[in-house]
Amino acid sequence: MSEPNYRWPARDKRRVMGTRVNRIDGPAKVSGRGKYGSDINQPGMLFAALLTCPHAHARVRSVDIKEAQALKGVTAVEVMSGPGTVIQWAGTEVAAVAALTEEIARDAVRRIKVDYEVLSHAVKEEDLKAAGGRSKPAGEVLVGDPDDAFKKADVISEGEYGIPVLQHCCLEPHGQVVMWKGDTIEYWPSTQNVSGIGGDLAQSLSIPAANVHVRQDHVGGGFGSKFSADRWGVVAAKLSKASGGRPVKLFLDRRTELEIAGSRPSGFARIRLGARKDGTIIAWESQSWGTSGPGGGGVAATQLPYVFVNIPNKRVNHTGVITHTGPARAWRAPNHPQASFLTCCAIEDLAAKLNLDPLEVFDRNFQYTARPEVYRAQLRKAAELSEWEKLWHPRGQAGPGPVKRGLGIGVATWGGLGHASDCRTTIHPDGSVEVELGSQDLGTGTRTVIAMVAAETLGLSVGQIQVKIGDNRYPPSGGSGGSTTVGGVAVSTRKSTMNALQKLLEAVAPALGVSADQLEAVDGRIQVRGNPAKSLTWKAACQKLGVKPIVEMGRNDPKNPMGMISQGVGGIQIADVSVDVETGVVKLNRLVAVQDCGLIINPKTAESQVYGACIMSICGALFEERIMCQQTGRFLNADMEFYKLAGIDDIGEIIVHLDITPEHDARGVIGLGEPPVVPGIAAIANAVANAIGVRVPRVPLTPDRVLAALEGRRA
Amino acid sequence: MKRSKDPESQAQPKGLSRRGFIRGVGLSGGAVGLLHPEGEAAPAPAVLGPGPVPITLLVNGKPHKLEVEPRVTLLDALRDRLDLTGAKRVCDRGTCGACTVILGGKAVYACSVLAIDAQGKPIQTVEGINAGGRLHPVASAFVNQDALQCGFCTPGFVMAAKAFLDRNPNPTLEQVRKGLGGNLCRCGTYVGIRQAVLEAAKQMRGGARNV
C-alpha cells in the first residue's frame, strides 16, 4: 500500500475535530487529584530552601555554612555563589539547604553567614538620559529617505510611550522534586519542555542525558519562562546526591519567583510619524530603549514599526539599558505586545492629530502589512462587534460628566508553525488505544487536541483514546513555546494513528473479503467504504490482531508541513473603556478580539486561549508592572499583593470572534497561544486616550498616571 | 475582651490558646504584651513548641493525628503531611486564594491559618468534596464551562465558589463577580468561572448533590 493520505478530512466530514470538547484532564484538575511537580511527595523526601542575595550588585567575600550544617535535621548544604562571585541582581541564589522539613531548611538558611562587598547598582531604565554608560546602542536601521519624506509630509505626529518590565508570575513557582541515586536521576520539574529539560539538567551535571527520567503530569503556568533546568534544578540534584540519594523538593518562594524566574523586557520609545492629510504614513522614525536586565536588551527594535513593516521610509534606533535586575525570559509572544503598543499608540495619535477616525487611518495603512485584506476584514468585524459606529467619537469629545467613554484599536501578528514532534500509537488486541508523546499541556488543551485527532482518525470517541504525555521516555516532542505545540502534536498524532490504522485495516481485510484500501474506520467500526452493513466493530477488528499489538510512529517535520500546518496570523482587538477623570480609574467595559486561526481542532479550548490572552492584556494595560527601587536595588512589589493581576471583577465583557472560515481552515493548524495576547494593551491605551482627550504615555494606566496626564493637559 | 471577639479562638481545645502558641514559638515578652495586654494577669498556659506538637485535624470527615511545629500552616500540614495537595501554595501570604479550603463552613486561606489553630473544626478540601470519583456540581461546572487552563488556581476557586454558593444559592452575575474577588488566576479563566458558578448554582438548586 502507498503512504496514506494524511491530509485533514474535509470540514463536512469531520466528526470530532471542530466540535466543542471538554478538556480531558479537567476532572483531574478540578478535583485536586491532578499532580503538579510541586505536589509530588516521595517517600523519604527532603525539603530544600534557598539563601538569596539581598543586594542588586555585590561581590561575595565569604560564605560560612558551618552553623547551617550543624543544625539538627539538615542533610546537605550547597554553596551556589562562592567567594569572588559578582552578583548582578537581587535574589540571586547564594546557597541551598536540604533538611527533613521545610521549616528546618529555612532555619538553616538563616544561619548561613555571607559577607558581601556591596557595589553600586542601577536598576532603572525609564530615563534614557540617566542611563549614561549603561547604554548599548544597537545601530541604526535606515530604509528609504526618511528626512526627505518628513519634509514632504502634510503632518508630523510625535509621541513618547512606555511599557514596563512585567513578570511571568506563574502560579506554580519554578522548581522540582529530584532524586539523584546512583547513576540515575528521577526528575519531576515544572516545565514547558518535557522532552528537552532532562538533557539540560544532565549537561549541567555532566552525566548522560539518558540517565535522567523526566515526569510531569501538569504544569501550573509557564508563559515562556519554564524551558531550562535552571540553577535551582542543578542544586536540588546535588543536594539529593549529597543526602544519600533521597528525593529533594525545591520550589521558589513567591518573592524569589518574581525576582529571578522570568521577566519581560520593557519598551520605551519616541516615535515620529510623517503622513499625508488622508492618514497615509510616509515616514517612520523611532528611538526606542528598554531593558532585559544585565544584558541590556529591551524590546527588539527589529519589531518596529510593528505589523506596518512596509512603511517606505524608516529610521529605527534602539538602545539597550543594562540594569541590575533579574534577566528576561521569553514571555508569551516575545516583543510583540510591547511593539504593538508602541506602534498602535503612534498611529492613534496621528489619527487624532489629523481629526480622522482611527478606523480609517489603520485601514489605509494596512497596505504596509503582509496581509492587508485579512486585517481589513478583521477590523470591520471588530468594529461591528464593538459598535464602533455608535460609540466612537473624536478624541476628547466624550461629552459632559466625569466618566468618559472611549474606544481604541490594537493589532497583532504571529507565526505559530508546528514544532518537530514524534508520536507513537499502540492499538492493542483488546481494542484499547494509547497515544504517546513527550509533550506537555500548559493548560492550552494539548491533551484534548491529541485525543481528538486520534479519535477522528480511528473513528472512535475521545474517551476511547488514552493520551500519554509528560514523560521523556515517550517519543520526543518540542518544548511549548512560540505557539508551536498544537501544530506539532496534531500532525504527529495524525500520522501515527493513520499509520496504525493502516496496519489494522490490512489485518482485518481478509475477514471482510476486500482489500485494505477499500476499508474505513467510522463510528467505532471498520467497514467497507460506504457500506456499514459489511463491517466489524472496533473491538472485533482489533481481536484479529491475535496477541501482537500494532505500534506505529508518526512525525511532524516543520520543514515539510504537507499542507497540514502553516503559520502567520493577524488579529485585531478593540477596547471600550470608561475613565473617571476625577479619580483616574479606568474601567474596561468590553474587549473585542477578532482572531484568524487556521484550522481549529477544539473551538472550546481555542476560545479559552483567546479569553485568557485578553485578560492577560487587561492585566498589563491596567495593573501589572515591576517596580524597582533605586535606593535599595530591590524589586519593591515582588509579591501578589502589590504585583497586581486583574481579578474576576476587573475584566468587563470579553467578546471573542475566531475567524473559522473555509479559507482559513484550508491553511491547516496554526498555533493560537500567543497572537491574542498581543493587541490588547495597545487597544486599551488607545481607548483611554480617546476617552479623556490626552495620551497617557505609560502603561499600566493607573489612576495616578491618568490624573497626571490630565493635569498636563490643563497645565 | 479581645479574645471573645475572635471566633477562631473559641473553637480551640483546652490548653491550646493563641497566646500559648505565641509564647511557644518564642516571641519576646514585649511582643506578647503588645498583642495581649491582659496576658500578664492570665494564668500561664501550657507552652507549646517550638518543636513538633501533636495535633488532630478533622479533614474531610476523618480525624488525622500528626505532629507539627506550631508555626506550620494548615496549608503545609495538608500538603506535606497528609499529601492533600489540591490546595496549592502560590503567594503564601493570603492574597491569591489558591490554597482556599473550607474551615468550619467558611472559606479560608489555608496559608494564613496555623495548623494548630485549625483543630476542632471540620476542614473540607477539594479532594473531600469530590471524593469517590464523583465531581461536585461546582467542579463539574468548571469542566463544562472550561473554567480552567493550567488549573493551578482551580481547586482554590472551586472551594471558594462552593463556600460562596453555600451562602448565596441563587446569585446574580454581579454577586459572583464580587463574591469570588478573593482568588486570582494567571491564565485568565474568569469568563468561564463566572459561567461555571452560575451553572453550578442552577444545578445545586435543582437538587444535585450538595456536600
Coordinates of C-alpha atoms in Angstrom, one line a residue, chain B residues 42-171:
Chain B
A42 CA -4.0 35.4 82.9
P43 CA -2.8 32.0 84.3
A44 CA 0.2 30.7 82.4
P45 CA -1.0 28.4 79.6
A46 CA 0.9 25.3 78.6
V47 CA 3.9 26.2 76.5
L48 CA 3.8 24.6 73.1
G49 CA 6.7 24.2 70.8
P50 CA 9.0 25.3 69.3
G51 CA 9.4 21.6 68.5
P52 CA 6.7 19.4 66.9
V53 CA 3.5 19.1 68.9
P54 CA 0.7 16.6 68.5
I55 CA -2.4 17.9 66.8
T56 CA -5.6 16.4 65.4
L57 CA -7.1 17.8 62.2
L58 CA -10.6 16.8 61.2
V59 CA -10.2 16.7 57.4
N60 CA -13.0 15.6 55.1
G61 CA -14.8 13.9 57.9
K62 CA -11.8 11.9 59.3
P63 CA -9.6 12.8 62.2
H64 CA -5.9 12.9 61.4
K65 CA -3.3 12.8 64.2
L66 CA 0.0 14.4 63.3
E67 CA 3.0 16.2 64.8
V68 CA 3.9 19.6 63.5
E69 CA 5.7 22.6 64.8
P70 CA 3.3 25.3 65.9
R71 CA 4.5 27.6 63.1
V72 CA 3.3 25.1 60.4
T73 CA 0.4 26.5 58.4
L74 CA -2.7 24.5 57.7
L75 CA -1.7 24.5 54.0
D76 CA 1.7 23.0 54.6
A77 CA 0.2 20.4 57.0
L78 CA -2.3 19.4 54.4
R79 CA 0.1 19.3 51.5
D80 CA 3.3 18.0 53.1
R81 CA 2.0 15.8 55.9
L82 CA -1.3 14.5 54.6
D83 CA -0.5 14.5 50.9
L84 CA -3.7 16.5 50.2
T85 CA -2.1 18.7 47.5
G86 CA -5.3 20.0 45.9
A87 CA -4.9 23.3 47.8
K88 CA -1.9 25.0 46.2
R89 CA 0.8 27.2 47.6
V90 CA 1.2 30.3 45.4
C91 CA 1.5 33.6 47.2
D92 CA 1.8 32.0 50.7
R93 CA 0.6 35.4 52.1
G94 CA -3.2 35.4 52.0
T95 CA -3.6 37.2 48.6
C96 CA -4.3 34.8 45.8
G97 CA -6.7 32.2 47.2
A98 CA -5.1 29.2 45.5
C99 CA -5.0 27.5 49.0
T100 CA -8.6 28.0 49.8
V101 CA -10.2 25.3 52.0
I102 CA -13.5 25.4 54.0
L103 CA -12.9 25.6 57.7
G104 CA -15.9 25.4 59.9
G105 CA -18.1 26.2 57.0
K106 CA -16.1 29.3 56.0
A107 CA -13.7 29.7 53.1
V108 CA -10.2 30.5 54.4
Y109 CA -6.8 30.9 53.0
A110 CA -5.0 27.8 54.4
C111 CA -1.6 29.6 54.0
S112 CA -2.8 32.1 56.6
V113 CA -4.2 29.7 59.3
L114 CA -1.9 27.8 61.6
A115 CA -2.5 24.0 61.6
I116 CA -2.8 24.1 65.4
D117 CA -5.5 26.7 65.1
A118 CA -7.4 24.6 62.7
Q119 CA -8.2 21.9 65.3
G120 CA -11.7 21.2 66.4
K121 CA -13.4 22.4 63.3
P122 CA -14.3 20.4 60.2
I123 CA -11.9 21.1 57.3
Q124 CA -13.1 20.4 53.8
T125 CA -10.6 20.3 50.9
V126 CA -11.2 20.0 47.2
E127 CA -10.4 16.3 47.5
G128 CA -13.2 15.9 50.1
I129 CA -16.0 17.5 48.1
N130 CA -15.0 15.4 45.0
A131 CA -14.5 12.1 46.8
G132 CA -15.3 8.7 45.3
G133 CA -14.6 9.8 41.8
R134 CA -17.8 11.9 41.6
L135 CA -17.4 15.5 40.8
H136 CA -19.2 18.1 43.0
P137 CA -21.6 20.2 40.9
V138 CA -19.2 23.2 41.2
A139 CA -16.2 21.2 40.0
S140 CA -18.3 19.6 37.2
A141 CA -19.5 23.1 36.1
F142 CA -15.8 24.2 35.9
V143 CA -15.1 21.4 33.4
N144 CA -18.3 22.1 31.4
Q145 CA -17.5 25.8 31.1
D146 CA -13.8 25.3 30.5
A147 CA -13.2 27.5 33.6
L148 CA -9.6 26.3 33.9
Q149 CA -6.4 26.3 31.9
C150 CA -3.2 25.4 33.8
G151 CA -5.5 24.5 36.6
F152 CA -3.3 25.7 39.5
C153 CA -5.8 28.3 40.8
T154 CA -8.7 26.0 40.0
P155 CA -9.0 24.0 43.3
G156 CA -9.0 27.2 45.3
F157 CA -11.6 28.7 43.0
V158 CA -13.7 25.6 43.3
M159 CA -13.6 25.7 47.1
A160 CA -14.3 29.5 47.1
A161 CA -17.2 29.0 44.7
K162 CA -18.6 26.2 46.8
A163 CA -18.5 28.3 50.0
F164 CA -19.9 31.2 48.2
L165 CA -22.8 29.2 46.8
D166 CA -23.5 27.6 50.2
R167 CA -24.3 31.1 51.4
N168 CA -25.7 32.5 48.2
P169 CA -27.5 29.7 46.4
N170 CA -29.1 32.0 43.8
P171 CA -26.5 34.6 42.9

